[in-house]
Amino acid sequence: MMKATSTAKWKLVRFAAVAILLAAAPLVMSLARAAAADDSASSREDAAIKQVIAGFSDGWNTHNAHSMCASLADDVQWVNWRGEPLGSRQAVEDEHAMLFADLYKNTHRTDTVKTVRYLSPELAVVDDYWTMTGARKRDGSDWPYRAGYTNMVMAKRAGRWIVIVSHTADFNATAPAGK
């Protein structure tokens, strides 16, 4: 009698386990599909953000300040590598047009996006490492190689990623004379 009861219990446990697995399978599949869709959406957004950075680099490398600034918000909060704040896209464009006509006219910049962190679906923090060749210092001497880091906050507005905050550091920067 004991053996029959034990066997019946095991059959019931096995039946319950199979029923639970069958009931849970659609939920597991749905969660896997949702995770894959999230990964795909993130990949598309990452690619769009990297394209913004590539457009910035292209504008830099053609020494076209207007093109370089196309991805900046009108009211961008920009801090250059010297720690000087600029509060508009036009101010950033004007400064770079002046630099491209003089100290940066032979420069080439390479940008590499290291991380993209989403604060929301329409707000991202981007870490970009850059290198530059061909610059000159304010005293006219060559500045053959520079490297640095830019941290940006980007917002998705009207379906397009734009830079709303940008802070740049230059790893090779030296203090101005007398400081």
Coordinates of C-alpha atoms in Angstrom, one line a residue, residues 30 73 100 148 152 179:
S30 CA 7.7 36.4 -24.2
A73 CA 21.2 72.1 -29.4
F100 CA 39.8 76.4 -38.1
G148 CA 41.3 63.9 -24.6
M152 CA 28.2 64.7 -23.4
K179 CA 49.0 80.6 -13.8

